[in-house]
Amino acid sequence: MKYCKKCLTTDLRPNASFKAGVCIACSYTNSVQDDNSSLKLNILQRKIQQSRKKQRNKGAYDCIVGVSGGKDSTRQAHWVRDRLGLRPLIVCCAYPPKQMSEIGAKNLTNLMEMGFDVVVATPAPQTAAHLALESFKQFGNVCKSTEMSLFSTVPRLAIELGVNTIFWGENPALQVGDAAVEGFDEFDGNNLRRLNTLTAGGTDWLKEEVKSAYLAEHYLYPNEIEFEKKKINIFYLGPAWDDWSNDDNSVYASLQGLTLRPGEELETGDLSNASMLDEEFTNINMMLKYYKFGFGRATDSVNEQIRAGKLSRAEAIKIVETYDGVCSDRIINSYANYVGITINEFWNIANHWVNSEIFDIHDGKRPTKKFKVGINYES
Ligand SMILES: [Zn+2]
């Protein structure tokens, strides 16, 4: 396992791309440091105008903003309405009641009360729970089907409603270094369909696991022909800000009444206490990601700060040593209950996905790591 020289990204990350020992996210930061953010806003606005000219929207809305009820949602919705001057329809792919957290429900309510029209789409709970277990068994990813549903619902509704401009917040290519989704430029989200979670393993497994074919629809990303027919364009808002980051978005959202989770770092492994507010199972996925690839959410979080010049690599290593891979037994228990397995069964499935080159595996228990953070490791 090799680390990026500048941050703590490892070469085990899916679609990782390194040039001369530096990851794409770090090289991007270096190349745009002098860019003018107001110029970027102009570029984005021009692109939106071009997109809207291509297709007259049938209804009252100019665009769809895809949200989750988390911290970025508030900022995206406000920015599209108030800075870009558009009439947004907010589309939220919500979780089944047993998965959705109380904080998530509160935050979604808060967003509605700010005066937005919101469409909430929720998958059938029994199907969702079954697919969450199959995602875990077949892909070692408890959120795979959830993410498929999240990313697919927004373009699916855009196509059905005839609203051709879609906004997402962050560009996964730049924020976490997923080269497969890199678009024409940093605003271009039309390659989102290549996101690892949507492509890995195809869709046949999902179609086989649902009781009726129509129940799969909720999870399937519309194909390129449907996108082309309706002239659908996806844009990322993140690059048009000079201060788009997890920390800035949390502060903004808190000021707007968002409920956070103070003091739960050692429960969730989340340093900001502001990610994954809408449900808790993503924390398990962050832990699994750590066991598979040798890095977790603390790594993603400190990498942003290293690139922003707020944290040294040495300080970052200490934080990652403490928080990467943290996820409490309570959360694991809650997931096991949701999908109908025991804790023992949970760890036996999980251990199947652990990278044994960098972790020691123990039957029915948590693995332990062999490597030291920030230092290239060979087993
Ligand atoms: Zn890097």
Coordinates of C-alpha atoms and ligand atoms in Angstrom, one line a residue:
M1 CA 0.0 0.0 0.0
K2 CA 1.4 3.4 -1.1
Y3 CA 0.5 6.8 0.2
C4 CA 0.2 10.1 -1.8
K5 CA 3.3 12.2 -0.9
K6 CA 1.2 15.2 0.0
C7 CA -2.0 13.8 1.6
L8 CA -3.0 10.5 3.1
T9 CA -4.8 9.0 0.1
T10 CA -3.7 5.4 -0.6
D11 CA -3.2 3.7 -4.0
L12 CA -5.8 1.1 -2.9
R13 CA -8.6 3.7 -3.4
P14 CA -10.9 2.6 -6.3
N15 CA -10.0 4.5 -9.5
A16 CA -7.1 6.1 -7.7
S17 CA -4.7 7.9 -10.1
F18 CA -1.2 9.0 -9.0
K19 CA 1.2 11.1 -11.0
A20 CA 4.8 11.2 -9.6
G21 CA 3.6 10.0 -6.2
V22 CA 0.8 12.6 -6.0
C23 CA -2.9 11.8 -6.2
I24 CA -5.3 13.7 -8.7
A25 CA -7.0 15.6 -5.9
C26 CA -3.7 17.1 -4.7
S27 CA -2.5 17.9 -8.2
Y28 CA -5.9 19.6 -8.9
T29 CA -5.5 21.8 -5.8
N30 CA -2.1 22.8 -7.0
S31 CA -3.2 23.8 -10.4
V32 CA -6.3 25.9 -9.4
Q33 CA -4.9 27.8 -6.4
D34 CA -4.7 31.0 -8.3
D35 CA -8.1 30.7 -10.0
N36 CA -10.6 33.5 -9.6
S37 CA -13.9 32.2 -8.0
S38 CA -16.1 35.0 -9.4
L39 CA -14.8 34.1 -12.9
K40 CA -15.9 30.5 -12.2
L41 CA -19.3 31.6 -11.1
N42 CA -19.7 33.4 -14.5
I43 CA -18.6 30.2 -16.3
L44 CA -21.1 28.1 -14.4
Q45 CA -23.9 30.7 -15.1
R46 CA -23.2 30.6 -18.8
K47 CA -23.3 26.9 -18.9
I48 CA -26.6 26.8 -17.1
Q49 CA -28.1 29.3 -19.6
Q50 CA -26.9 27.1 -22.5
S51 CA -28.4 24.0 -20.9
R52 CA -31.7 25.7 -20.3
K53 CA -31.9 26.9 -23.9
K54 CA -31.6 23.4 -25.2
Q55 CA -34.9 22.3 -23.6
R56 CA -37.9 24.4 -22.6
N57 CA -39.0 23.1 -19.2
K58 CA -42.6 22.1 -19.2
G59 CA -43.4 23.2 -15.6
A60 CA -42.6 25.9 -13.2
Y61 CA -39.2 24.7 -12.2
D62 CA -35.8 25.7 -13.8
C63 CA -33.9 22.9 -12.2
I64 CA -33.7 20.1 -9.8
V65 CA -31.4 20.2 -6.7
G66 CA -30.7 16.7 -5.4
V67 CA -30.4 16.6 -1.6
S68 CA -30.1 14.1 1.2
G69 CA -31.2 16.1 4.2
G70 CA -27.5 16.5 5.3
K71 CA -25.4 19.6 5.7
D72 CA -24.7 20.3 2.0
S73 CA -28.4 20.3 1.2
T74 CA -29.3 23.6 2.8
R75 CA -26.4 25.4 1.1
Q76 CA -27.1 24.0 -2.3
A77 CA -30.8 24.8 -2.2
H78 CA -30.2 28.4 -1.0
W79 CA -27.4 29.0 -3.4
V80 CA -29.3 27.9 -6.5
R81 CA -32.3 30.0 -5.5
D82 CA -30.6 33.1 -4.2
R83 CA -27.3 33.3 -6.0
L84 CA -28.2 31.7 -9.3
G85 CA -31.7 33.2 -9.3
L86 CA -33.3 29.9 -10.4
R87 CA -36.6 28.3 -9.4
P88 CA -35.5 25.0 -7.9
L89 CA -37.5 21.8 -7.2
I90 CA -35.7 20.0 -4.3
V91 CA -35.7 16.2 -4.8
C92 CA -34.8 14.1 -1.8
C93 CA -34.3 10.4 -2.0
A94 CA -35.2 9.6 1.6
Y95 CA -34.5 6.4 3.6
P96 CA -37.0 3.8 4.8
P97 CA -38.4 4.8 8.2
K98 CA -36.2 2.2 10.1
Q99 CA -33.0 3.7 8.5
M100 CA -33.8 7.4 8.5
S101 CA -32.5 9.1 11.6
E102 CA -34.6 11.6 13.7
I103 CA -32.0 14.3 12.9
G104 CA -32.5 13.5 9.2
A105 CA -36.2 13.9 9.4
K106 CA -35.8 17.2 11.3
N107 CA -33.4 18.6 8.8
L108 CA -35.6 17.7 5.9
T109 CA -38.5 19.4 7.6
N110 CA -36.3 22.4 8.2
L111 CA -35.5 22.6 4.5
M112 CA -39.2 22.5 3.6
E113 CA -39.9 25.3 6.0
M114 CA -37.4 27.5 4.3
G115 CA -39.9 27.8 1.5
F116 CA -38.9 25.2 -1.0
D117 CA -41.0 22.7 -3.0
V118 CA -39.7 19.3 -2.1
V119 CA -40.4 15.9 -3.6
V120 CA -39.4 13.0 -1.3
A121 CA -39.0 9.6 -2.9
T122 CA -38.7 6.6 -0.6
P123 CA -38.1 3.0 -1.7
A124 CA -40.2 0.1 -0.4
P125 CA -38.7 -0.7 3.1
Q126 CA -38.7 -4.5 2.8
T127 CA -36.9 -4.3 -0.6
A128 CA -34.5 -1.7 0.7
A129 CA -33.6 -3.9 3.8
H130 CA -33.1 -7.0 1.7
L131 CA -30.9 -5.1 -0.9
A132 CA -28.9 -3.6 1.9
L133 CA -28.0 -7.1 3.1
E134 CA -27.2 -8.3 -0.4
S135 CA -25.1 -5.2 -1.0
F136 CA -23.1 -6.2 2.1
K137 CA -22.8 -9.9 1.2
Q138 CA -22.0 -9.4 -2.4
F139 CA -20.0 -6.2 -2.4
G140 CA -18.9 -5.6 1.2
N141 CA -20.8 -2.3 1.0
V142 CA -23.9 -1.8 3.2
C143 CA -24.8 1.4 1.3
K144 CA -24.5 0.3 -2.3
S145 CA -28.2 -0.1 -3.0
T146 CA -28.9 3.0 -1.0
E147 CA -26.4 5.0 -3.1
M148 CA -27.8 3.6 -6.3
S149 CA -31.2 4.8 -5.2
L150 CA -29.9 8.2 -4.1
F151 CA -28.1 8.9 -7.4
S152 CA -30.7 7.4 -9.7
T153 CA -33.8 9.0 -8.3
V154 CA -32.8 12.6 -9.2
P155 CA -32.2 12.1 -12.9
R156 CA -35.1 9.6 -13.1
L157 CA -37.5 12.3 -11.8
A158 CA -35.9 15.0 -13.9
I159 CA -36.6 12.9 -17.0
E160 CA -40.2 12.2 -16.0
L161 CA -40.9 15.8 -15.0
G162 CA -39.1 17.4 -18.1
V163 CA -36.7 19.5 -16.0
N164 CA -33.4 19.2 -17.7
T165 CA -30.9 20.9 -15.4
I166 CA -29.7 19.0 -12.3
F167 CA -27.4 20.3 -9.5
W168 CA -25.4 18.2 -7.1
G169 CA -23.0 19.7 -4.6
E170 CA -19.6 18.2 -4.7
N171 CA -17.7 16.7 -7.6
P172 CA -16.6 13.2 -6.5
A173 CA -13.7 13.3 -8.9
L174 CA -12.1 16.2 -7.2
Q175 CA -13.2 15.8 -3.6
V176 CA -12.2 12.1 -3.2
G177 CA -10.1 11.5 -6.2
D178 CA -12.4 9.2 -8.3
A179 CA -11.0 9.6 -11.8
A180 CA -13.7 7.6 -13.5
V181 CA -16.3 10.4 -13.0
E182 CA -14.0 13.2 -14.3
G183 CA -16.1 15.2 -16.8
F184 CA -15.4 17.7 -19.6
D185 CA -14.6 20.3 -16.9
E186 CA -15.0 20.6 -13.1
F187 CA -18.7 21.5 -13.3
D188 CA -19.6 18.6 -15.6
G189 CA -21.6 15.9 -13.8
N190 CA -22.7 13.9 -16.8
N191 CA -20.2 11.2 -16.0
L192 CA -21.7 10.6 -12.6
R193 CA -23.0 7.3 -14.1
R194 CA -19.4 6.0 -14.0
L195 CA -19.3 6.4 -10.2
N196 CA -17.8 3.2 -8.7
T197 CA -20.8 2.5 -6.5
L198 CA -23.1 2.6 -9.6
T199 CA -21.0 0.6 -12.0
A200 CA -19.3 -2.1 -9.9
G201 CA -21.1 -5.4 -10.3
G202 CA -23.7 -4.1 -12.8
T203 CA -27.4 -4.2 -12.1
D204 CA -28.3 -7.9 -12.7
W205 CA -27.7 -8.9 -9.1
L206 CA -30.3 -6.2 -8.0
K207 CA -32.9 -7.3 -10.5
E208 CA -32.5 -10.9 -9.3
E209 CA -33.0 -9.9 -5.7
V210 CA -36.3 -8.0 -6.0
K211 CA -39.7 -9.7 -6.0
S212 CA -41.1 -7.9 -9.0
A213 CA -39.2 -6.1 -11.8
Y214 CA -40.9 -2.8 -11.1
L215 CA -39.4 -2.6 -7.6
A216 CA -35.9 -2.4 -9.2
E217 CA -36.7 0.8 -11.1
H218 CA -36.1 3.0 -8.1
Y219 CA -32.4 1.9 -8.1
L220 CA -31.5 2.0 -11.8
Y221 CA -29.7 5.0 -13.3
P222 CA -31.3 6.2 -16.5
N223 CA -29.3 5.3 -19.6
E224 CA -27.4 7.7 -21.8
I225 CA -30.0 7.6 -24.5
E226 CA -32.7 8.8 -22.1
F227 CA -30.3 11.6 -21.0
E228 CA -29.7 12.6 -24.6
K229 CA -33.4 12.6 -25.5
K230 CA -34.3 14.9 -22.7
K231 CA -31.1 17.0 -22.9
I232 CA -30.4 16.3 -19.2
N233 CA -27.3 18.1 -17.8
I234 CA -25.8 17.6 -14.4
F235 CA -23.7 20.3 -12.8
Y236 CA -21.6 20.4 -9.6
L237 CA -21.9 23.5 -7.6
G238 CA -18.8 23.0 -5.5
P239 CA -16.2 24.3 -7.9
A240 CA -18.0 27.7 -8.2
W241 CA -17.4 28.4 -4.5
D242 CA -14.1 29.4 -3.1
D243 CA -15.1 28.0 0.3
W244 CA -16.9 24.8 -0.5
S245 CA -15.7 22.2 2.0
N246 CA -17.3 20.0 4.7
D247 CA -16.4 22.4 7.4
D248 CA -17.7 25.5 5.7
N249 CA -21.0 23.8 4.8
S250 CA -21.5 22.6 8.3
V251 CA -21.1 26.1 9.7
Y252 CA -23.5 27.5 7.1
A253 CA -26.0 24.7 7.7
S254 CA -25.9 25.1 11.5
L255 CA -26.6 28.8 11.2
Q256 CA -29.7 27.9 9.2
G257 CA -31.0 25.6 11.9
L258 CA -29.5 22.3 10.9
T259 CA -29.2 19.8 13.8
L260 CA -25.8 18.3 14.2
R261 CA -24.4 15.5 16.4
P262 CA -21.9 17.1 18.8
G263 CA -19.5 14.8 20.7
E264 CA -20.1 11.6 18.8
E265 CA -16.7 11.3 17.1
L266 CA -15.9 8.0 18.9
E267 CA -19.3 6.6 18.1
T268 CA -19.4 7.4 14.4
G269 CA -15.8 8.1 13.5
D270 CA -17.0 11.4 12.0
L271 CA -14.8 14.3 13.0
S272 CA -17.2 17.0 11.8
N273 CA -20.2 15.6 13.6
A274 CA -22.1 16.9 10.5
S275 CA -21.8 14.1 7.9
M276 CA -24.3 11.3 7.5
L277 CA -26.8 13.1 9.7
D278 CA -29.7 11.6 7.8
E279 CA -28.9 7.9 8.7
E280 CA -26.3 6.0 10.6
F281 CA -25.4 2.9 8.4
T282 CA -23.0 4.9 6.2
N283 CA -20.7 4.9 9.2
I284 CA -20.5 1.1 8.8
N285 CA -19.6 1.6 5.2
M286 CA -16.8 4.0 6.2
M287 CA -15.5 1.4 8.6
L288 CA -15.6 -1.3 5.8
K289 CA -13.9 1.0 3.4
Y290 CA -11.1 1.4 5.9
Y291 CA -10.8 -2.4 6.2
K292 CA -10.8 -2.8 2.4
F293 CA -8.6 0.0 1.3
G294 CA -6.6 1.1 4.4
F295 CA -8.2 4.5 4.7
G296 CA -11.5 5.8 6.1
R297 CA -13.5 9.0 6.6
A298 CA -10.9 10.7 8.9
T299 CA -8.5 10.4 6.0
D300 CA -10.9 12.0 3.5
S301 CA -11.5 14.8 6.0
V302 CA -7.9 15.5 6.9
N303 CA -6.9 15.4 3.2
E304 CA -9.2 18.3 2.5
Q305 CA -7.6 20.2 5.3
I306 CA -4.0 19.3 4.1
R307 CA -4.9 20.6 0.6
A308 CA -6.4 23.8 2.1
G309 CA -3.1 24.4 4.1
K310 CA -4.9 24.1 7.4
L311 CA -3.2 20.9 8.7
S312 CA 0.3 19.4 8.3
R313 CA 0.7 15.8 7.1
A314 CA 2.2 14.8 10.5
E315 CA -0.7 16.2 12.5
A316 CA -3.1 14.5 10.1
I317 CA -1.5 11.2 10.7
K318 CA -2.3 11.4 14.5
I319 CA -6.0 12.2 13.8
V320 CA -6.3 9.3 11.3
E321 CA -4.6 6.9 13.7
T322 CA -7.4 7.7 16.2
Y323 CA -10.5 8.0 14.1
D324 CA -10.2 6.0 10.9
G325 CA -12.4 2.8 11.0
V326 CA -14.3 3.9 14.1
C327 CA -17.9 2.7 14.2
S328 CA -19.7 1.7 17.5
D329 CA -21.2 -1.6 18.3
R330 CA -24.5 0.2 18.8
I331 CA -24.6 1.2 15.1
I332 CA -23.6 -2.2 13.9
N333 CA -26.3 -3.7 16.1
S334 CA -28.9 -1.4 14.6
Y335 CA -27.9 -2.4 11.1
A336 CA -27.9 -6.2 12.0
N337 CA -31.4 -5.8 13.3
Y338 CA -32.5 -3.9 10.2
V339 CA -31.4 -6.6 7.8
G340 CA -32.1 -9.5 10.2
I341 CA -28.7 -11.0 11.0
T342 CA -26.7 -11.5 14.3
I343 CA -23.5 -9.6 15.2
N344 CA -21.5 -12.7 14.7
E345 CA -22.9 -13.1 11.2
F346 CA -22.1 -9.4 10.6
W347 CA -18.4 -9.8 11.4
N348 CA -18.2 -13.0 9.4
I349 CA -19.5 -11.3 6.3
A350 CA -17.4 -8.2 7.0
N351 CA -14.2 -10.2 7.4
H352 CA -14.7 -11.7 4.0
W353 CA -14.1 -8.2 2.6
V354 CA -11.1 -7.2 4.8
N355 CA -7.8 -6.8 3.0
S356 CA -5.7 -9.4 4.8
E357 CA -2.5 -7.9 3.4
I358 CA -2.9 -4.9 5.7
F359 CA -5.2 -6.3 8.5
D360 CA -5.2 -9.4 10.8
I361 CA -8.5 -11.1 10.7
H362 CA -10.2 -12.6 13.8
D363 CA -13.2 -15.0 13.6
G364 CA -16.5 -13.2 14.4
K365 CA -14.6 -10.0 15.6
R366 CA -13.1 -6.8 14.4
P367 CA -9.9 -7.0 12.4
T368 CA -6.7 -5.3 13.7
K369 CA -4.3 -3.3 11.5
K370 CA -0.7 -4.2 10.6
F371 CA 0.4 -0.9 8.9
K372 CA 1.3 2.6 10.2
V373 CA -0.7 5.5 8.8
G374 CA 1.3 7.6 6.3
I375 CA 4.1 5.0 5.8
N376 CA 4.1 2.8 2.7
Y377 CA 3.5 -0.8 3.7
E378 CA 4.5 -4.1 2.2
S379 CA 3.2 -7.3 3.7
Ligands
ZN1 ZN -2.9 13.5 -2.4

